[in-house]
Amino acid sequence: MQYLLALFLLIFSNISFASVRMPKFTEAGSCTNCRTISSLSKKPLSFSSLTEQIQTIAYYTDNGDRQALAVLRAKDPNALTMEEKAILEASNRIGFIHLPGCKRGSNAVLININGRDAIVAPGHLAIDLKSGALKCSATEDAYYYPNASYTGDGQTPDSITAKKIKLEPNPLNFENHAEFKSDGTQDFLIYYLSENISDEVLPTGLSMAGERRGFVPISTVRERKGTAYNIGYDSKIEEQIGRQMSFHECRYEQNTRRLGYFSHNCDSSPGGSGSLLGTIENGEMTLQAVNSSVFETYDTPTPESSLTWNKGVSSDIFYKFIKGN
């Protein structure tokens, strides 16, 4: 028992939450003077200097590399694999949430609840991770940038990436803010959009232009282990590709008898919170979890025990929560 307690304390003392503060956010979705809300640094950082300081955090050496979404978008559409098509389709359903009043922002995934569009975002976006105190209120102005995955690709005009939708106040699960830090399975917020966008036709310049945007369906398939895909912004890879969203194929494991944490070995660093962790079902990317926290480890082969892999909040938690509200 003492050994298990020591192991638990060792594991969770090395977890770093993966969101970023957003002191300045331009209409094109860029950020300056950004700072992590992990324990990496106490002074303001640009995304570039941030990646220089964090260097190698939860990036594993035996699972391939993250790639910019622009790599797939540059391919001949007729040469795309089924998996690549699913990733590109999902990339139109992953954006960015911005709370300008409390200077916070992160990845967010577009879902739909009983015909209403909503986004899932990390709960720790709203708190101070050292004290657990609230930094943002439930009525804080909040906006969703649905085309943020095209920011920084050098091709998509600001008029498209700057598109933003106001989010309705009082997000679901905000009442559990005291548990965002202590209970990782509660680390999520669900905001309703002020207008539906999942039925809109994608404009020229975006992948799958002319098709319906859609939303990421919540998976109802709960396998113990398998292949997952992580799609979203991650700060460390910015040093290689600039401030673009990226994707990565990896392995996952979860306890199917007690769902909550979703362990994965997708390369992740602070800044990657709220990014999609999905599996492909019938050719479509589905939501298995959203990225929540990463282990502060140097580049290393994937640990044998998934207890020390990166963590996401299982969408099974969202599903049960939504059904109960």
PDB file of C-alpha atoms in Angstrom:
ATOM      1  CA  MET A   1       0.000   0.000   0.000  1.00  0.00           C
ATOM      2  CA  GLN A   2       2.788   2.426   0.865  1.00  0.00           C
ATOM      3  CA  TYR A   3       4.472   1.591  -2.440  1.00  0.00           C
ATOM      4  CA  LEU A   4       1.276   2.353  -4.389  1.00  0.00           C
ATOM      5  CA  LEU A   5       0.817   5.645  -2.558  1.00  0.00           C
ATOM      6  CA  ALA A   6       4.414   6.632  -3.304  1.00  0.00           C
ATOM      7  CA  LEU A   7       3.956   5.723  -6.976  1.00  0.00           C
ATOM      8  CA  PHE A   8       0.751   7.772  -7.161  1.00  0.00           C
ATOM      9  CA  LEU A   9       2.429  10.833  -5.648  1.00  0.00           C
ATOM     10  CA  LEU A  10       5.430  10.464  -7.967  1.00  0.00           C
ATOM     11  CA  ILE A  11       3.236  10.228 -11.039  1.00  0.00           C
ATOM     12  CA  PHE A  12       0.971  13.148 -10.282  1.00  0.00           C
ATOM     13  CA  SER A  13       3.764  15.426  -9.113  1.00  0.00           C
ATOM     14  CA  ASN A  14       5.093  15.295 -12.683  1.00  0.00           C
ATOM     15  CA  ILE A  15       1.856  16.140 -14.475  1.00  0.00           C
ATOM     16  CA  SER A  16       1.635  19.498 -16.202  1.00  0.00           C
ATOM     17  CA  PHE A  17      -1.625  20.870 -17.527  1.00  0.00           C
ATOM     18  CA  ALA A  18      -1.450  21.761 -21.161  1.00  0.00           C
ATOM     19  CA  SER A  19      -3.278  25.042 -21.705  1.00  0.00           C
ATOM     20  CA  VAL A  20      -1.815  28.465 -22.316  1.00  0.00           C
ATOM     21  CA  ARG A  21      -2.570  31.975 -21.136  1.00  0.00           C
ATOM     22  CA  MET A  22      -3.489  34.391 -23.876  1.00  0.00           C
ATOM     23  CA  PRO A  23      -2.352  37.941 -23.021  1.00  0.00           C
ATOM     24  CA  LYS A  24      -2.950  39.140 -26.565  1.00  0.00           C
ATOM     25  CA  PHE A  25      -5.038  37.497 -29.269  1.00  0.00           C
ATOM     26  CA  THR A  26      -5.379  39.032 -32.716  1.00  0.00           C
ATOM     27  CA  GLU A  27      -8.284  38.550 -35.070  1.00  0.00           C
ATOM     28  CA  ALA A  28      -6.200  36.144 -37.128  1.00  0.00           C
ATOM     29  CA  GLY A  29      -5.833  33.875 -34.136  1.00  0.00           C
ATOM     30  CA  SER A  30      -2.214  34.641 -33.308  1.00  0.00           C
ATOM     31  CA  CYS A  31      -0.805  35.102 -29.827  1.00  0.00           C
ATOM     32  CA  THR A  32       2.019  37.137 -28.370  1.00  0.00           C
ATOM     33  CA  ASN A  33       3.560  37.166 -24.886  1.00  0.00           C
ATOM     34  CA  CYS A  34       1.943  33.824 -24.145  1.00  0.00           C
ATOM     35  CA  ARG A  35       2.654  31.951 -20.944  1.00  0.00           C
ATOM     36  CA  THR A  36       2.033  28.373 -19.917  1.00  0.00           C
ATOM     37  CA  ILE A  37      -0.110  27.668 -16.888  1.00  0.00           C
ATOM     38  CA  SER A  38       2.099  24.735 -16.022  1.00  0.00           C
ATOM     39  CA  SER A  39       5.056  25.185 -13.708  1.00  0.00           C
ATOM     40  CA  LEU A  40       7.479  25.661 -16.591  1.00  0.00           C
ATOM     41  CA  SER A  41       7.918  29.401 -16.322  1.00  0.00           C
ATOM     42  CA  LYS A  42       6.683  32.387 -14.344  1.00  0.00           C
ATOM     43  CA  LYS A  43       7.546  35.089 -16.844  1.00  0.00           C
ATOM     44  CA  PRO A  44       5.690  35.969 -20.051  1.00  0.00           C
ATOM     45  CA  LEU A  45       6.834  33.976 -23.067  1.00  0.00           C
ATOM     46  CA  SER A  46       6.180  34.032 -26.752  1.00  0.00           C
ATOM     47  CA  PHE A  47       5.200  30.679 -28.215  1.00  0.00           C
ATOM     48  CA  SER A  48       8.626  30.446 -29.839  1.00  0.00           C
ATOM     49  CA  SER A  49      10.575  31.111 -26.642  1.00  0.00           C
ATOM     50  CA  LEU A  50       8.234  28.776 -24.807  1.00  0.00           C
ATOM     51  CA  THR A  51       9.147  25.872 -27.052  1.00  0.00           C
ATOM     52  CA  GLU A  52      12.842  26.634 -26.570  1.00  0.00           C
ATOM     53  CA  GLN A  53      12.449  26.439 -22.800  1.00  0.00           C
ATOM     54  CA  ILE A  54      10.252  23.350 -22.552  1.00  0.00           C
ATOM     55  CA  GLN A  55      12.449  21.531 -25.086  1.00  0.00           C
ATOM     56  CA  THR A  56      11.451  17.909 -24.643  1.00  0.00           C
ATOM     57  CA  ILE A  57       8.279  17.327 -22.701  1.00  0.00           C
ATOM     58  CA  ALA A  58       6.163  14.223 -23.179  1.00  0.00           C
ATOM     59  CA  TYR A  59       7.453  13.724 -26.709  1.00  0.00           C
ATOM     60  CA  TYR A  60       8.189  10.031 -27.155  1.00  0.00           C
ATOM     61  CA  THR A  61      10.882   8.699 -29.468  1.00  0.00           C
ATOM     62  CA  ASP A  62       9.234   5.499 -30.678  1.00  0.00           C
ATOM     63  CA  ASN A  63       5.894   6.660 -32.029  1.00  0.00           C
ATOM     64  CA  GLY A  64       6.656   8.728 -35.119  1.00  0.00           C
ATOM     65  CA  ASP A  65       6.398  12.518 -35.307  1.00  0.00           C
ATOM     66  CA  ARG A  66       3.698  15.161 -35.283  1.00  0.00           C
ATOM     67  CA  GLN A  67       3.052  16.744 -38.679  1.00  0.00           C
ATOM     68  CA  ALA A  68       1.449  20.002 -39.727  1.00  0.00           C
ATOM     69  CA  LEU A  69      -2.081  19.670 -41.080  1.00  0.00           C
ATOM     70  CA  ALA A  70      -0.811  21.652 -44.057  1.00  0.00           C
ATOM     71  CA  VAL A  71       1.168  18.551 -45.103  1.00  0.00           C
ATOM     72  CA  LEU A  72      -2.068  16.622 -45.653  1.00  0.00           C
ATOM     73  CA  ARG A  73      -3.857  19.589 -47.194  1.00  0.00           C
ATOM     74  CA  ALA A  74      -1.124  19.866 -49.821  1.00  0.00           C
ATOM     75  CA  LYS A  75      -1.672  16.289 -50.985  1.00  0.00           C
ATOM     76  CA  ASP A  76      -3.629  15.268 -54.060  1.00  0.00           C
ATOM     77  CA  PRO A  77      -7.152  14.613 -52.677  1.00  0.00           C
ATOM     78  CA  ASN A  78      -7.343  11.477 -54.802  1.00  0.00           C
ATOM     79  CA  ALA A  79      -4.200  10.100 -53.144  1.00  0.00           C
ATOM     80  CA  LEU A  80      -5.424  10.487 -49.555  1.00  0.00           C
ATOM     81  CA  THR A  81      -5.943   7.388 -47.444  1.00  0.00           C
ATOM     82  CA  MET A  82      -9.163   6.829 -45.517  1.00  0.00           C
ATOM     83  CA  GLU A  83      -7.373   7.855 -42.309  1.00  0.00           C
ATOM     84  CA  GLU A  84      -6.010  11.045 -43.887  1.00  0.00           C
ATOM     85  CA  LYS A  85      -9.463  12.003 -45.170  1.00  0.00           C
ATOM     86  CA  ALA A  86     -10.906  11.494 -41.689  1.00  0.00           C
ATOM     87  CA  ILE A  87      -8.170  13.702 -40.173  1.00  0.00           C
ATOM     88  CA  LEU A  88      -8.809  16.499 -42.689  1.00  0.00           C
ATOM     89  CA  GLU A  89     -12.558  16.314 -42.198  1.00  0.00           C
ATOM     90  CA  ALA A  90     -12.086  16.525 -38.420  1.00  0.00           C
ATOM     91  CA  SER A  91      -9.684  19.465 -38.756  1.00  0.00           C
ATOM     92  CA  ASN A  92     -12.654  21.625 -39.812  1.00  0.00           C
ATOM     93  CA  ARG A  93     -14.302  20.736 -36.508  1.00  0.00           C
ATOM     94  CA  ILE A  94     -11.415  21.727 -34.244  1.00  0.00           C
ATOM     95  CA  GLY A  95     -10.899  25.356 -33.423  1.00  0.00           C
ATOM     96  CA  PHE A  96      -9.773  27.711 -30.688  1.00  0.00           C
ATOM     97  CA  ILE A  97     -11.584  29.185 -27.695  1.00  0.00           C
ATOM     98  CA  HIS A  98     -10.567  32.650 -26.494  1.00  0.00           C
ATOM     99  CA  LEU A  99     -11.570  34.374 -23.255  1.00  0.00           C
ATOM    100  CA  PRO A 100     -10.131  37.893 -23.744  1.00  0.00           C
ATOM    101  CA  GLY A 101     -11.167  39.252 -20.346  1.00  0.00           C
ATOM    102  CA  CYS A 102      -9.097  36.731 -18.403  1.00  0.00           C
ATOM    103  CA  LYS A 103      -6.514  36.310 -21.171  1.00  0.00           C
ATOM    104  CA  ARG A 104      -6.918  32.571 -21.685  1.00  0.00           C
ATOM    105  CA  GLY A 105      -7.301  30.371 -24.736  1.00  0.00           C
ATOM    106  CA  SER A 106      -6.933  26.786 -25.922  1.00  0.00           C
ATOM    107  CA  ASN A 107      -7.979  24.193 -28.458  1.00  0.00           C
ATOM    108  CA  ALA A 108     -11.676  23.316 -28.515  1.00  0.00           C
ATOM    109  CA  VAL A 109     -13.666  20.569 -30.266  1.00  0.00           C
ATOM    110  CA  LEU A 110     -16.991  21.205 -32.000  1.00  0.00           C
ATOM    111  CA  ILE A 111     -19.759  18.794 -30.935  1.00  0.00           C
ATOM    112  CA  ASN A 112     -23.539  18.812 -31.105  1.00  0.00           C
ATOM    113  CA  ILE A 113     -25.994  18.313 -28.239  1.00  0.00           C
ATOM    114  CA  ASN A 114     -29.612  17.637 -29.158  1.00  0.00           C
ATOM    115  CA  GLY A 115     -29.352  19.750 -32.307  1.00  0.00           C
ATOM    116  CA  ARG A 116     -27.339  22.581 -30.711  1.00  0.00           C
ATOM    117  CA  ASP A 117     -23.701  23.161 -31.566  1.00  0.00           C
ATOM    118  CA  ALA A 118     -21.310  23.299 -28.627  1.00  0.00           C
ATOM    119  CA  ILE A 119     -17.595  23.035 -27.938  1.00  0.00           C
ATOM    120  CA  VAL A 120     -15.641  21.029 -25.388  1.00  0.00           C
ATOM    121  CA  ALA A 121     -12.731  22.913 -23.819  1.00  0.00           C
ATOM    122  CA  PRO A 122     -10.419  22.163 -20.853  1.00  0.00           C
ATOM    123  CA  GLY A 123     -11.796  23.191 -17.472  1.00  0.00           C
ATOM    124  CA  HIS A 124      -8.398  24.294 -16.166  1.00  0.00           C
ATOM    125  CA  LEU A 125      -8.600  27.128 -18.668  1.00  0.00           C
ATOM    126  CA  ALA A 126     -10.619  28.974 -16.030  1.00  0.00           C
ATOM    127  CA  ILE A 127      -8.440  28.448 -12.952  1.00  0.00           C
ATOM    128  CA  ASP A 128      -5.047  29.203 -11.478  1.00  0.00           C
ATOM    129  CA  LEU A 129      -3.313  25.846 -11.423  1.00  0.00           C
ATOM    130  CA  LYS A 130      -1.239  26.600  -8.355  1.00  0.00           C
ATOM    131  CA  SER A 131      -4.095  27.669  -6.103  1.00  0.00           C
ATOM    132  CA  GLY A 132      -7.087  26.284  -7.943  1.00  0.00           C
ATOM    133  CA  ALA A 133      -8.726  29.705  -7.652  1.00  0.00           C
ATOM    134  CA  LEU A 134     -10.921  30.928 -10.471  1.00  0.00           C
ATOM    135  CA  LYS A 135      -9.310  33.223 -13.041  1.00  0.00           C
ATOM    136  CA  CYS A 136     -12.344  33.448 -15.309  1.00  0.00           C
ATOM    137  CA  SER A 137     -16.031  33.777 -14.427  1.00  0.00           C
ATOM    138  CA  ALA A 138     -18.898  31.707 -15.859  1.00  0.00           C
ATOM    139  CA  THR A 139     -20.231  34.828 -17.563  1.00  0.00           C
ATOM    140  CA  GLU A 140     -16.890  35.825 -19.102  1.00  0.00           C
ATOM    141  CA  ASP A 141     -17.088  36.813 -22.783  1.00  0.00           C
ATOM    142  CA  ALA A 142     -15.882  33.834 -24.785  1.00  0.00           C
ATOM    143  CA  TYR A 143     -15.416  33.241 -28.508  1.00  0.00           C
ATOM    144  CA  TYR A 144     -14.825  30.235 -30.737  1.00  0.00           C
ATOM    145  CA  TYR A 145     -12.639  30.456 -33.846  1.00  0.00           C
ATOM    146  CA  PRO A 146     -13.874  27.556 -36.028  1.00  0.00           C
ATOM    147  CA  ASN A 147     -11.223  27.978 -38.753  1.00  0.00           C
ATOM    148  CA  ALA A 148      -8.239  28.283 -36.413  1.00  0.00           C
ATOM    149  CA  SER A 149      -6.688  25.098 -37.797  1.00  0.00           C
ATOM    150  CA  TYR A 150      -5.743  27.117 -40.907  1.00  0.00           C
ATOM    151  CA  THR A 151      -3.897  29.835 -38.988  1.00  0.00           C
ATOM    152  CA  GLY A 152      -0.230  30.077 -39.934  1.00  0.00           C
ATOM    153  CA  ASP A 153      -0.394  27.962 -43.096  1.00  0.00           C
ATOM    154  CA  GLY A 154       0.711  30.905 -45.242  1.00  0.00           C
ATOM    155  CA  GLN A 155      -2.213  30.473 -47.636  1.00  0.00           C
ATOM    156  CA  THR A 156      -5.543  30.972 -45.875  1.00  0.00           C
ATOM    157  CA  PRO A 157      -6.505  34.670 -45.629  1.00  0.00           C
ATOM    158  CA  ASP A 158      -7.159  36.317 -42.276  1.00  0.00           C
ATOM    159  CA  SER A 159     -10.748  36.939 -43.353  1.00  0.00           C
ATOM    160  CA  ILE A 160     -11.312  33.191 -42.980  1.00  0.00           C
ATOM    161  CA  THR A 161      -9.152  32.391 -39.949  1.00  0.00           C
ATOM    162  CA  ALA A 162     -10.527  35.444 -38.090  1.00  0.00           C
ATOM    163  CA  LYS A 163     -14.107  34.144 -38.223  1.00  0.00           C
ATOM    164  CA  LYS A 164     -15.394  33.938 -34.668  1.00  0.00           C
ATOM    165  CA  ILE A 165     -18.593  32.876 -32.960  1.00  0.00           C
ATOM    166  CA  LYS A 166     -19.700  34.229 -29.604  1.00  0.00           C
ATOM    167  CA  LEU A 167     -20.223  31.540 -26.999  1.00  0.00           C
ATOM    168  CA  GLU A 168     -23.121  31.537 -24.582  1.00  0.00           C
ATOM    169  CA  PRO A 169     -22.248  32.239 -20.923  1.00  0.00           C
ATOM    170  CA  ASN A 170     -22.511  29.742 -18.062  1.00  0.00           C
ATOM    171  CA  PRO A 171     -20.821  26.710 -19.619  1.00  0.00           C
ATOM    172  CA  LEU A 172     -21.818  23.234 -18.488  1.00  0.00           C
ATOM    173  CA  ASN A 173     -19.692  21.770 -15.668  1.00  0.00           C
ATOM    174  CA  PHE A 174     -18.496  25.184 -14.482  1.00  0.00           C
ATOM    175  CA  GLU A 175     -20.053  24.440 -11.098  1.00  0.00           C
ATOM    176  CA  ASN A 176     -17.391  21.751 -10.630  1.00  0.00           C
ATOM    177  CA  HIS A 177     -14.509  24.237 -11.008  1.00  0.00           C
ATOM    178  CA  ALA A 178     -13.142  23.322  -7.578  1.00  0.00           C
ATOM    179  CA  GLU A 179     -12.383  19.861  -8.985  1.00  0.00           C
ATOM    180  CA  PHE A 180     -10.639  20.926 -12.213  1.00  0.00           C
ATOM    181  CA  LYS A 181      -7.280  20.703 -10.472  1.00  0.00           C
ATOM    182  CA  SER A 182      -7.893  17.836  -8.041  1.00  0.00           C
ATOM    183  CA  ASP A 183      -9.923  15.505 -10.266  1.00  0.00           C
ATOM    184  CA  GLY A 184      -8.673  15.280 -13.841  1.00  0.00           C
ATOM    185  CA  THR A 185     -11.825  13.499 -14.977  1.00  0.00           C
ATOM    186  CA  GLN A 186     -13.752  16.736 -14.322  1.00  0.00           C
ATOM    187  CA  ASP A 187     -11.351  18.892 -16.332  1.00  0.00           C
ATOM    188  CA  PHE A 188     -13.770  20.073 -19.021  1.00  0.00           C
ATOM    189  CA  LEU A 189     -16.206  22.825 -19.914  1.00  0.00           C
ATOM    190  CA  ILE A 190     -18.959  22.689 -22.515  1.00  0.00           C
ATOM    191  CA  TYR A 191     -19.984  25.976 -24.110  1.00  0.00           C
ATOM    192  CA  TYR A 192     -22.987  26.330 -26.408  1.00  0.00           C
ATOM    193  CA  LEU A 193     -22.441  28.409 -29.544  1.00  0.00           C
ATOM    194  CA  SER A 194     -24.723  31.407 -30.066  1.00  0.00           C
ATOM    195  CA  GLU A 195     -25.446  30.061 -33.554  1.00  0.00           C
ATOM    196  CA  ASN A 196     -25.109  26.700 -35.260  1.00  0.00           C
ATOM    197  CA  ILE A 197     -22.234  26.328 -37.720  1.00  0.00           C
ATOM    198  CA  SER A 198     -22.143  22.574 -38.273  1.00  0.00           C
ATOM    199  CA  ASP A 199     -24.554  22.835 -41.206  1.00  0.00           C
ATOM    200  CA  GLU A 200     -22.692  25.654 -42.945  1.00  0.00           C
ATOM    201  CA  VAL A 201     -20.987  24.981 -46.260  1.00  0.00           C
ATOM    202  CA  LEU A 202     -17.213  25.296 -46.063  1.00  0.00           C
ATOM    203  CA  PRO A 203     -15.877  28.207 -48.153  1.00  0.00           C
ATOM    204  CA  THR A 204     -13.320  28.047 -50.924  1.00  0.00           C
ATOM    205  CA  GLY A 205      -9.830  27.831 -49.466  1.00  0.00           C
ATOM    206  CA  LEU A 206     -10.650  25.229 -46.817  1.00  0.00           C
ATOM    207  CA  SER A 207     -10.235  21.483 -47.058  1.00  0.00           C
ATOM    208  CA  MET A 208     -13.399  19.877 -48.425  1.00  0.00           C
ATOM    209  CA  ALA A 209     -14.711  23.259 -49.573  1.00  0.00           C
ATOM    210  CA  GLY A 210     -18.338  23.069 -50.641  1.00  0.00           C
ATOM    211  CA  GLU A 211     -19.128  20.340 -48.133  1.00  0.00           C
ATOM    212  CA  ARG A 212     -20.933  20.629 -44.808  1.00  0.00           C
ATOM    213  CA  ARG A 213     -18.660  21.460 -41.844  1.00  0.00           C
ATOM    214  CA  GLY A 214     -20.252  18.926 -39.504  1.00  0.00           C
ATOM    215  CA  PHE A 215     -19.224  18.216 -35.908  1.00  0.00           C
ATOM    216  CA  VAL A 216     -17.200  15.548 -34.145  1.00  0.00           C
ATOM    217  CA  PRO A 217     -19.544  12.792 -32.944  1.00  0.00           C
ATOM    218  CA  ILE A 218     -18.941  11.413 -29.463  1.00  0.00           C
ATOM    219  CA  SER A 219     -17.745   7.837 -29.715  1.00  0.00           C
ATOM    220  CA  THR A 220     -19.826   5.107 -28.120  1.00  0.00           C
ATOM    221  CA  VAL A 221     -17.167   2.444 -28.749  1.00  0.00           C
ATOM    222  CA  ARG A 222     -14.950   1.867 -25.703  1.00  0.00           C
ATOM    223  CA  GLU A 223     -12.038  -0.427 -26.493  1.00  0.00           C
ATOM    224  CA  ARG A 224      -9.392  -1.006 -23.837  1.00  0.00           C
ATOM    225  CA  LYS A 225      -6.570  -0.116 -26.225  1.00  0.00           C
ATOM    226  CA  GLY A 226      -6.007   0.829 -29.830  1.00  0.00           C
ATOM    227  CA  THR A 227      -4.941   3.550 -32.258  1.00  0.00           C
ATOM    228  CA  ALA A 228      -5.803   7.174 -31.557  1.00  0.00           C
ATOM    229  CA  TYR A 229      -5.268  10.440 -33.438  1.00  0.00           C
ATOM    230  CA  ASN A 230      -4.444  13.756 -31.788  1.00  0.00           C
ATOM    231  CA  ILE A 231      -5.372  16.887 -33.752  1.00  0.00           C
ATOM    232  CA  GLY A 232      -4.864  20.459 -32.594  1.00  0.00           C
ATOM    233  CA  TYR A 233      -2.349  23.091 -31.617  1.00  0.00           C
ATOM    234  CA  ASP A 234       0.730  21.952 -29.661  1.00  0.00           C
ATOM    235  CA  SER A 235       3.384  24.445 -28.591  1.00  0.00           C
ATOM    236  CA  LYS A 236       6.562  22.384 -28.887  1.00  0.00           C
ATOM    237  CA  ILE A 237       6.291  21.627 -32.587  1.00  0.00           C
ATOM    238  CA  GLU A 238       5.959  25.342 -33.326  1.00  0.00           C
ATOM    239  CA  GLU A 239       9.746  25.567 -33.411  1.00  0.00           C
ATOM    240  CA  GLN A 240       9.625  23.375 -36.532  1.00  0.00           C
ATOM    241  CA  ILE A 241       6.422  24.385 -38.350  1.00  0.00           C
ATOM    242  CA  GLY A 242       5.454  27.767 -36.930  1.00  0.00           C
ATOM    243  CA  ARG A 243       2.168  28.379 -35.176  1.00  0.00           C
ATOM    244  CA  GLN A 244       0.080  25.815 -37.007  1.00  0.00           C
ATOM    245  CA  MET A 245      -2.148  22.992 -35.898  1.00  0.00           C
ATOM    246  CA  SER A 246      -0.775  19.502 -36.307  1.00  0.00           C
ATOM    247  CA  PHE A 247      -1.757  15.847 -35.981  1.00  0.00           C
ATOM    248  CA  HIS A 248      -0.231  12.664 -34.651  1.00  0.00           C
ATOM    249  CA  GLU A 249      -1.121   8.971 -34.700  1.00  0.00           C
ATOM    250  CA  CYS A 250      -0.454   7.109 -31.461  1.00  0.00           C
ATOM    251  CA  ARG A 251      -1.536   4.389 -29.055  1.00  0.00           C
ATOM    252  CA  TYR A 252      -4.074   4.657 -26.261  1.00  0.00           C
ATOM    253  CA  GLU A 253      -5.214   2.632 -23.274  1.00  0.00           C
ATOM    254  CA  GLN A 254      -8.135   3.088 -20.906  1.00  0.00           C
ATOM    255  CA  ASN A 255      -9.892   1.194 -18.157  1.00  0.00           C
ATOM    256  CA  THR A 256     -13.199   0.227 -19.754  1.00  0.00           C
ATOM    257  CA  ARG A 257     -14.694  -0.726 -16.391  1.00  0.00           C
ATOM    258  CA  ARG A 258     -13.952   2.652 -14.826  1.00  0.00           C
ATOM    259  CA  LEU A 259     -13.816   5.223 -17.570  1.00  0.00           C
ATOM    260  CA  GLY A 260     -12.460   8.691 -16.962  1.00  0.00           C
ATOM    261  CA  TYR A 261      -8.808   8.987 -17.889  1.00  0.00           C
ATOM    262  CA  PHE A 262      -7.708   8.297 -21.442  1.00  0.00           C
ATOM    263  CA  SER A 263      -3.980   7.449 -21.506  1.00  0.00           C
ATOM    264  CA  HIS A 264      -2.126   8.038 -24.769  1.00  0.00           C
ATOM    265  CA  ASN A 265       1.389   8.388 -26.135  1.00  0.00           C
ATOM    266  CA  CYS A 266       0.694  11.111 -28.696  1.00  0.00           C
ATOM    267  CA  ASP A 267       3.441  13.738 -28.526  1.00  0.00           C
ATOM    268  CA  SER A 268       2.020  16.548 -26.397  1.00  0.00           C
ATOM    269  CA  SER A 269       3.322  19.599 -24.579  1.00  0.00           C
ATOM    270  CA  PRO A 270       1.873  22.548 -22.649  1.00  0.00           C
ATOM    271  CA  GLY A 271      -0.385  24.372 -25.085  1.00  0.00           C
ATOM    272  CA  GLY A 272      -2.024  21.168 -26.298  1.00  0.00           C
ATOM    273  CA  SER A 273      -4.995  21.105 -23.934  1.00  0.00           C
ATOM    274  CA  GLY A 274      -8.392  20.686 -25.515  1.00  0.00           C
ATOM    275  CA  SER A 275      -6.992  19.067 -28.657  1.00  0.00           C
ATOM    276  CA  LEU A 276      -8.929  16.137 -30.076  1.00  0.00           C
ATOM    277  CA  LEU A 277      -8.086  12.566 -29.159  1.00  0.00           C
ATOM    278  CA  GLY A 278     -10.109  10.507 -31.569  1.00  0.00           C
ATOM    279  CA  THR A 279     -10.610   7.133 -33.153  1.00  0.00           C
ATOM    280  CA  ILE A 280     -11.897   6.423 -36.646  1.00  0.00           C
ATOM    281  CA  GLU A 281     -15.234   4.642 -36.904  1.00  0.00           C
ATOM    282  CA  ASN A 282     -16.832   3.932 -40.280  1.00  0.00           C
ATOM    283  CA  GLY A 283     -14.441   6.361 -41.937  1.00  0.00           C
ATOM    284  CA  GLU A 284     -15.221   9.262 -39.585  1.00  0.00           C
ATOM    285  CA  MET A 285     -13.182  10.678 -36.712  1.00  0.00           C
ATOM    286  CA  THR A 286     -15.015  10.357 -33.399  1.00  0.00           C
ATOM    287  CA  LEU A 287     -14.321  11.966 -30.043  1.00  0.00           C
ATOM    288  CA  GLN A 288     -12.727   9.614 -27.521  1.00  0.00           C
ATOM    289  CA  ALA A 289     -11.234  12.289 -25.267  1.00  0.00           C
ATOM    290  CA  VAL A 290      -9.799  15.795 -25.118  1.00  0.00           C
ATOM    291  CA  ASN A 291      -6.169  16.307 -24.195  1.00  0.00           C
ATOM    292  CA  SER A 292      -5.756  17.498 -20.627  1.00  0.00           C
ATOM    293  CA  SER A 293      -2.306  16.980 -19.108  1.00  0.00           C
ATOM    294  CA  VAL A 294       1.193  15.861 -20.036  1.00  0.00           C
ATOM    295  CA  PHE A 295       4.073  14.331 -18.135  1.00  0.00           C
ATOM    296  CA  GLU A 296       7.154  16.486 -17.827  1.00  0.00           C
ATOM    297  CA  THR A 297       9.595  13.941 -19.196  1.00  0.00           C
ATOM    298  CA  TYR A 298      12.465  14.253 -21.631  1.00  0.00           C
ATOM    299  CA  ASP A 299      12.338  12.500 -24.991  1.00  0.00           C
ATOM    300  CA  THR A 300      12.223   8.842 -24.149  1.00  0.00           C
ATOM    301  CA  PRO A 301      10.698   5.614 -25.429  1.00  0.00           C
ATOM    302  CA  THR A 302       7.072   5.175 -24.379  1.00  0.00           C
ATOM    303  CA  PRO A 303       6.932   3.885 -20.777  1.00  0.00           C
ATOM    304  CA  GLU A 304       5.636   0.347 -20.430  1.00  0.00           C
ATOM    305  CA  SER A 305       2.916   1.389 -17.992  1.00  0.00           C
ATOM    306  CA  SER A 306       0.212   3.618 -19.448  1.00  0.00           C
ATOM    307  CA  LEU A 307      -0.138   5.177 -15.971  1.00  0.00           C
ATOM    308  CA  THR A 308       2.737   7.446 -16.967  1.00  0.00           C
ATOM    309  CA  TRP A 309       1.466   8.309 -20.445  1.00  0.00           C
ATOM    310  CA  ASN A 310      -0.137  11.633 -21.326  1.00  0.00           C
ATOM    311  CA  LYS A 311      -3.741  12.061 -20.219  1.00  0.00           C
ATOM    312  CA  GLY A 312      -7.026  13.055 -21.767  1.00  0.00           C
ATOM    313  CA  VAL A 313     -10.518  13.311 -20.275  1.00  0.00           C
ATOM    314  CA  SER A 314     -12.663  10.517 -21.690  1.00  0.00           C
ATOM    315  CA  SER A 315     -15.679  11.658 -23.698  1.00  0.00           C
ATOM    316  CA  ASP A 316     -17.635   9.027 -21.783  1.00  0.00           C
ATOM    317  CA  ILE A 317     -17.609  11.568 -18.944  1.00  0.00           C
ATOM    318  CA  PHE A 318     -19.053  14.271 -21.237  1.00  0.00           C
ATOM    319  CA  TYR A 319     -21.641  11.860 -22.614  1.00  0.00           C
ATOM    320  CA  LYS A 320     -22.938  10.881 -19.181  1.00  0.00           C
ATOM    321  CA  PHE A 321     -22.857  14.500 -18.042  1.00  0.00           C
ATOM    322  CA  ILE A 322     -24.807  15.701 -21.086  1.00  0.00           C
ATOM    323  CA  LYS A 323     -27.390  12.938 -20.759  1.00  0.00           C
ATOM    324  CA  GLY A 324     -27.936  13.955 -17.146  1.00  0.00           C
ATOM    325  CA  ASN A 325     -28.576  17.609 -17.995  1.00  0.00           C
TER     326      ASN A 325
END
